[in-house]
Coordinates of C-alpha atoms in Angstrom, one line a residue:
M1 CA 43.5 135.1 74.8
S2 CA 46.6 136.7 73.3
C3 CA 48.6 134.7 70.9
G4 CA 51.4 137.3 71.1
S5 CA 52.0 137.1 74.8
K6 CA 55.6 136.7 75.8
W7 CA 54.9 134.7 78.9
N8 CA 51.8 132.6 79.9
V9 CA 48.7 132.4 77.8
P10 CA 45.8 130.8 79.6
S11 CA 43.3 128.9 77.4
T12 CA 42.2 125.7 79.2
A13 CA 42.5 124.3 82.7
A14 CA 44.9 121.6 81.4
Y15 CA 47.5 123.5 79.4
K16 CA 49.2 126.8 79.0
I17 CA 51.7 128.5 76.7
V18 CA 55.1 129.3 78.3
R19 CA 58.1 131.2 77.0
L20 CA 61.3 129.4 77.4
A21 CA 64.7 130.8 78.3
S22 CA 65.7 130.5 74.6
G23 CA 62.9 132.9 73.7
V24 CA 60.7 130.4 71.9
H25 CA 57.3 129.2 73.2
S26 CA 56.1 125.8 74.2
V27 CA 53.1 124.0 75.8
H28 CA 53.0 123.3 79.5
S29 CA 50.9 120.5 81.0
L30 CA 49.4 121.7 84.3
A31 CA 48.3 118.1 85.2
H32 CA 51.8 116.7 84.8
R33 CA 53.6 119.9 85.7
E34 CA 55.9 119.4 82.8
T35 CA 56.7 121.5 79.8
F36 CA 57.1 120.0 76.3
H37 CA 60.7 120.5 75.0
P38 CA 61.5 122.6 78.1
V39 CA 65.0 123.9 77.3
I40 CA 65.7 124.8 73.6
G41 CA 62.1 124.5 72.4
P42 CA 60.0 122.2 70.2
V43 CA 61.7 122.6 66.8
A44 CA 65.3 122.8 68.0
E45 CA 64.9 119.7 70.2
A46 CA 63.1 117.7 67.5
E47 CA 65.8 118.5 65.0
A48 CA 68.7 117.6 67.3
L49 CA 67.2 114.6 69.0
Y50 CA 65.3 113.0 66.1
V51 CA 66.0 114.4 62.7
K52 CA 69.8 114.7 62.9
Q53 CA 70.5 111.8 65.3
L54 CA 68.4 109.4 63.2
R55 CA 69.9 110.8 60.0
L56 CA 66.3 110.9 58.6
P57 CA 67.0 113.1 55.5
E58 CA 69.9 110.8 54.5
R59 CA 68.1 107.5 55.2
M60 CA 64.9 108.6 53.4
A61 CA 66.9 109.9 50.4
S62 CA 68.4 106.4 49.8
H63 CA 65.3 104.5 50.9
T64 CA 63.1 102.5 48.5
G65 CA 59.5 101.7 49.4
E66 CA 57.5 103.2 52.3
F67 CA 59.5 104.6 55.3
I68 CA 57.7 103.9 58.6
V69 CA 58.0 106.2 61.6
W70 CA 56.4 105.5 65.0
D71 CA 55.7 108.7 66.9
V72 CA 55.3 107.6 70.5
G73 CA 54.0 110.6 72.4
L74 CA 52.2 112.8 69.8
G75 CA 51.7 115.6 72.3
A76 CA 51.4 118.8 70.3
A77 CA 52.9 117.3 67.1
A78 CA 56.1 119.3 67.0
N79 CA 58.2 116.2 66.5
V80 CA 56.1 115.0 63.5
L81 CA 55.9 118.4 61.8
T82 CA 59.6 119.0 62.3
V83 CA 60.4 115.6 60.7
L84 CA 58.0 116.4 57.8
R85 CA 59.6 119.8 57.1
A86 CA 63.2 118.5 57.5
T87 CA 62.7 115.6 55.0
R88 CA 60.7 117.3 52.3
A89 CA 63.5 116.6 49.7
A90 CA 63.0 112.8 50.1
R91 CA 60.9 111.1 47.5
C92 CA 60.0 107.8 49.2
P93 CA 56.5 107.5 50.6
L94 CA 56.3 108.3 54.3
R95 CA 54.0 106.7 56.8
V96 CA 53.8 108.2 60.3
I97 CA 51.9 106.4 63.1
S98 CA 51.3 108.7 66.1
F99 CA 50.4 107.2 69.5
D100 CA 48.9 109.1 72.4
H101 CA 45.9 108.8 74.8
T102 CA 44.6 112.3 74.1
L103 CA 44.4 114.9 71.4
E104 CA 43.9 117.8 73.8
P105 CA 47.5 119.2 73.7
L106 CA 47.4 119.2 69.9
K107 CA 44.0 120.9 69.9
F108 CA 45.3 123.5 72.3
A109 CA 48.6 124.0 70.4
L110 CA 46.6 124.6 67.2
E111 CA 44.8 127.4 68.9
H112 CA 48.1 129.1 69.6
A113 CA 49.8 128.3 66.3
T114 CA 51.1 131.8 65.7
T115 CA 52.8 131.9 69.1
L116 CA 54.3 128.4 68.8
G117 CA 55.4 129.0 65.2
Y118 CA 56.0 125.4 64.0
F119 CA 52.6 124.7 62.3
T120 CA 53.1 127.0 59.4
G121 CA 51.9 125.4 56.2
Y122 CA 50.4 122.3 57.9
E123 CA 47.3 123.8 59.5
A124 CA 44.7 122.3 57.3
I125 CA 46.5 118.9 57.4
V126 CA 46.5 119.0 61.2
Q127 CA 42.8 119.9 61.2
T128 CA 42.0 117.0 59.0
F129 CA 44.1 114.7 61.2
L130 CA 42.3 115.9 64.3
R131 CA 38.9 115.4 62.6
D132 CA 39.5 112.0 60.9
R133 CA 42.3 110.5 63.0
E134 CA 44.4 110.2 59.8
C135 CA 45.3 112.1 56.7
N136 CA 46.7 111.3 53.3
F137 CA 48.4 114.2 51.5
T138 CA 51.2 115.2 49.1
D139 CA 54.2 117.2 50.3
T140 CA 56.2 118.3 47.2
D141 CA 56.5 115.0 45.3
R142 CA 56.1 112.7 48.3
A143 CA 53.0 110.8 49.4
I144 CA 52.4 110.9 53.2
H145 CA 50.0 108.9 55.3
W146 CA 49.7 110.1 58.9
Q147 CA 47.7 107.9 61.2
L148 CA 46.7 108.0 64.9
H149 CA 46.4 105.3 67.5
L150 CA 44.4 107.0 70.2
G151 CA 44.6 105.0 73.4
D152 CA 47.0 103.4 75.9
F153 CA 50.3 102.5 74.4
P154 CA 51.4 99.8 76.8
A155 CA 48.0 98.2 76.4
F156 CA 48.3 98.4 72.6
L157 CA 51.6 96.6 72.7
A158 CA 50.2 94.0 75.0
R159 CA 47.2 93.4 72.7
Q160 CA 49.3 93.1 69.7
S161 CA 51.7 90.7 71.4
T162 CA 48.7 88.6 72.5
H163 CA 47.2 88.6 69.1
E164 CA 50.4 87.8 67.3
S165 CA 52.1 85.3 69.6
Q166 CA 49.3 84.3 72.0
T167 CA 51.5 85.2 75.0
T168 CA 50.1 87.0 78.0
Q169 CA 51.2 90.5 78.7
S170 CA 50.9 92.8 81.7
P171 CA 47.6 94.5 82.2
P172 CA 46.9 97.9 80.8
S173 CA 48.9 100.8 82.3
P174 CA 48.3 104.5 82.7
P175 CA 48.4 106.6 79.5
L176 CA 51.4 108.3 78.0
G177 CA 52.0 111.9 77.3
G178 CA 54.6 113.5 75.1
G179 CA 56.1 116.5 73.7
E180 CA 54.9 119.2 71.3
G181 CA 52.1 122.8 67.5
R182 CA 50.4 125.0 64.2
G183 CA 50.6 127.8 61.3
E184 CA 48.8 129.6 58.4
V185 CA 50.2 129.6 54.9
A186 CA 51.5 126.5 53.1
P187 CA 55.2 126.4 52.4
S188 CA 56.0 126.0 48.7
G189 CA 55.1 122.6 47.5
V190 CA 52.8 121.5 50.3
R191 CA 49.3 120.8 48.9
Q192 CA 46.6 121.1 51.6
P193 CA 43.8 118.5 51.6
V194 CA 41.0 119.4 49.2
A195 CA 37.8 117.7 48.1
G196 CA 38.5 114.5 46.3
D197 CA 41.7 113.7 48.2
N198 CA 42.0 110.2 49.6
I199 CA 41.3 111.2 53.2
K200 CA 39.4 108.5 55.0
P201 CA 37.1 109.6 57.9
R202 CA 37.2 107.4 61.0
E203 CA 33.8 108.6 62.2
N204 CA 35.4 109.5 65.5
I205 CA 36.2 105.8 66.1
A206 CA 39.7 105.5 67.7
L207 CA 42.0 103.1 66.0
S208 CA 42.5 101.4 69.3
T209 CA 39.0 100.0 69.1
L210 CA 39.7 98.3 65.7
N211 CA 42.3 95.8 66.9
C212 CA 44.5 97.0 64.1
S213 CA 48.2 96.2 63.5
F214 CA 50.8 98.5 62.2
P215 CA 54.0 97.8 60.2
A216 CA 57.3 97.6 62.0
P217 CA 59.1 101.0 62.0
H218 CA 62.3 102.2 60.6
A219 CA 62.5 104.9 63.3
I220 CA 60.8 105.6 66.6
L221 CA 60.4 109.1 68.1
F222 CA 60.0 108.2 71.8
D223 CA 58.8 111.2 73.7
A224 CA 56.7 110.3 76.8
F225 CA 56.5 112.3 80.0
S226 CA 59.3 111.5 82.5
P227 CA 59.4 108.2 84.4
A228 CA 58.6 110.0 87.7
K229 CA 55.4 111.4 86.2
N230 CA 54.5 108.5 83.8
P231 CA 56.3 105.3 84.9
A232 CA 54.1 103.0 82.8
M233 CA 55.9 104.3 79.7
W234 CA 59.3 103.4 80.9
T235 CA 59.1 99.9 82.2
A236 CA 61.3 97.0 81.2
P237 CA 58.3 95.0 80.0
L238 CA 57.2 97.8 77.7
F239 CA 60.6 98.1 76.0
A240 CA 60.8 94.3 75.7
S241 CA 57.4 94.3 74.0
L242 CA 58.4 97.2 71.8
F243 CA 61.6 95.4 70.7
R244 CA 59.5 92.3 69.8
H245 CA 57.5 94.5 67.4
L246 CA 60.6 95.4 65.3
D247 CA 61.5 93.5 62.2
P248 CA 65.0 92.0 62.6
S249 CA 65.7 92.6 58.9
R250 CA 64.6 96.3 59.1
P251 CA 67.2 98.6 60.8
C252 CA 65.4 100.7 63.4
A253 CA 66.6 103.3 65.9
L254 CA 64.9 104.9 68.9
P255 CA 66.3 108.1 70.5
T256 CA 64.9 109.7 73.6
Y257 CA 65.8 112.6 75.8
S258 CA 66.6 110.7 78.9
R259 CA 70.2 109.5 79.7
S260 CA 69.2 107.6 82.9
T261 CA 71.0 104.4 83.8
M262 CA 67.7 102.8 84.6
L263 CA 66.4 103.5 81.0
R264 CA 69.6 102.3 79.4
V265 CA 69.5 99.0 81.4
S266 CA 65.9 98.5 80.4
L267 CA 66.6 99.0 76.7
L268 CA 69.6 96.6 76.9
L269 CA 67.6 93.9 78.6
A270 CA 64.9 94.3 76.0
G271 CA 67.4 93.4 73.3
F272 CA 68.4 96.8 71.9
F273 CA 72.0 97.9 71.4
V274 CA 72.3 101.2 73.3
G275 CA 74.5 104.3 72.9
A276 CA 75.1 107.8 74.1
G277 CA 72.9 110.2 72.2
H278 CA 73.4 113.7 70.9
A279 CA 73.3 116.7 73.3
T280 CA 70.2 118.8 73.3
G281 CA 70.3 122.2 74.9
E282 CA 71.5 121.8 78.5
K283 CA 71.5 118.0 78.2
E284 CA 75.1 117.0 77.5
E285 CA 73.9 113.5 76.5
T286 CA 70.7 111.7 75.5
T287 CA 70.1 108.0 74.6
I288 CA 69.8 106.2 71.4
A289 CA 68.8 102.5 71.0
A290 CA 68.6 100.3 67.9
N291 CA 68.3 96.8 66.7
T292 CA 71.6 97.1 64.9
L293 CA 74.9 98.6 66.1
D294 CA 75.3 100.2 62.6
L295 CA 72.8 102.9 63.7
I296 CA 74.7 103.8 66.9
S297 CA 77.9 105.9 66.7
E298 CA 78.9 105.8 70.4
P299 CA 77.8 102.5 71.9
L300 CA 77.9 102.2 75.7
D301 CA 81.1 100.4 76.8
Q302 CA 82.7 98.5 79.7
K303 CA 83.3 101.7 81.6
W304 CA 79.6 102.6 81.4
L305 CA 78.8 99.0 82.5
Q306 CA 80.9 99.4 85.7
R307 CA 79.2 102.7 86.4
A308 CA 75.9 101.0 86.1
R309 CA 77.0 98.3 88.5
N310 CA 77.8 101.0 91.1
S311 CA 74.7 103.2 90.5
T312 CA 72.0 103.5 93.1
S313 CA 69.4 104.0 90.4
A314 CA 69.9 101.4 87.7
E315 CA 67.4 98.6 88.3
P316 CA 64.6 98.8 85.7
L317 CA 61.0 99.5 86.5
W318 CA 59.3 96.1 86.4
E319 CA 55.9 97.6 87.4
P320 CA 54.4 101.0 86.4
V321 CA 55.5 102.5 89.8
Y322 CA 58.4 104.8 90.0
R323 CA 61.2 104.0 92.4
Q324 CA 65.0 104.0 92.4
A325 CA 67.2 100.9 93.2
P326 CA 70.6 99.5 92.4
L327 CA 71.0 96.6 90.1
S328 CA 69.9 93.2 91.4
D329 CA 72.3 90.3 91.1
E330 CA 70.1 88.7 88.5
T331 CA 69.8 91.9 86.4
W332 CA 73.6 92.4 86.6
E333 CA 74.3 88.9 85.3
K334 CA 71.9 89.4 82.4
L335 CA 73.4 92.8 81.6
R336 CA 76.9 91.3 81.5
Q337 CA 75.8 88.7 78.9
H338 CA 74.5 91.3 76.4
P339 CA 76.4 91.0 73.0
Q340 CA 77.3 94.7 73.2
F341 CA 79.7 94.0 76.0
K342 CA 81.3 90.8 74.6

């Protein structure tokens, strides 16, 4: 194993390190045949797609009480660690809840921390997180609680909806996979976990077995593998269930790397307001959804609505099976009635 390799670094049968055109390194999933943050790299993409687009430093700076982030698609943790580093000046407590069905990409990335470069200062914290499935620590003057839900995300939403509203949801779907790393010396102000810290071991019991409930988020980092590879994470029922988990009185936004018409229609039908998201690398546009228009700078308009009407790939996925289809008449009528287009 060579952490300094410029190209591919074999380590396991499931993942490898690849060098991107930008010169930085990322993790590649051999099973899904997809690279995490494939164009501009883990940190640059996380900064553009999540930190800047969600205005996290500004929102946290003016926030009182605990700020809640749902990290949907933990992967190799580049999104979380980039958010932690970019918002260190904030003083409000931060709670991050990461969702994924496996910790293998994170374990693999930690083995290649020097090559990946984004773990620096958080190595011991990530090790504690991997061991205990959660970690409480202090970053400058801010208290951070990082939790893990290890399991199937669609099934988690379905269980929570059943528990809270006694409504029947769709059966469990295939697991998600997401995007993202490790380092060595703590940046100034980060205190690594030490004996006596309030770090609660989970005794290797996944939180998914505890029928736990999490607080509604202020921000969602949505980073699942693509619909073609992981359709269960992009269905209309999933986004509808996710929207129901939001607190109407708590502004929340969800950016993601896709700009597909199918995705945007799914989000709109779920109840979100939807807009064009910031460019990242070669992507001229991404997508941002929110439960309030105040968090969207470029809402989709009537011109987009007409393009969706004419698209051959706009009908949402109603089942966890990938396919492409134009809008049905029923979906079109529902879409036209959305408050965003009134």
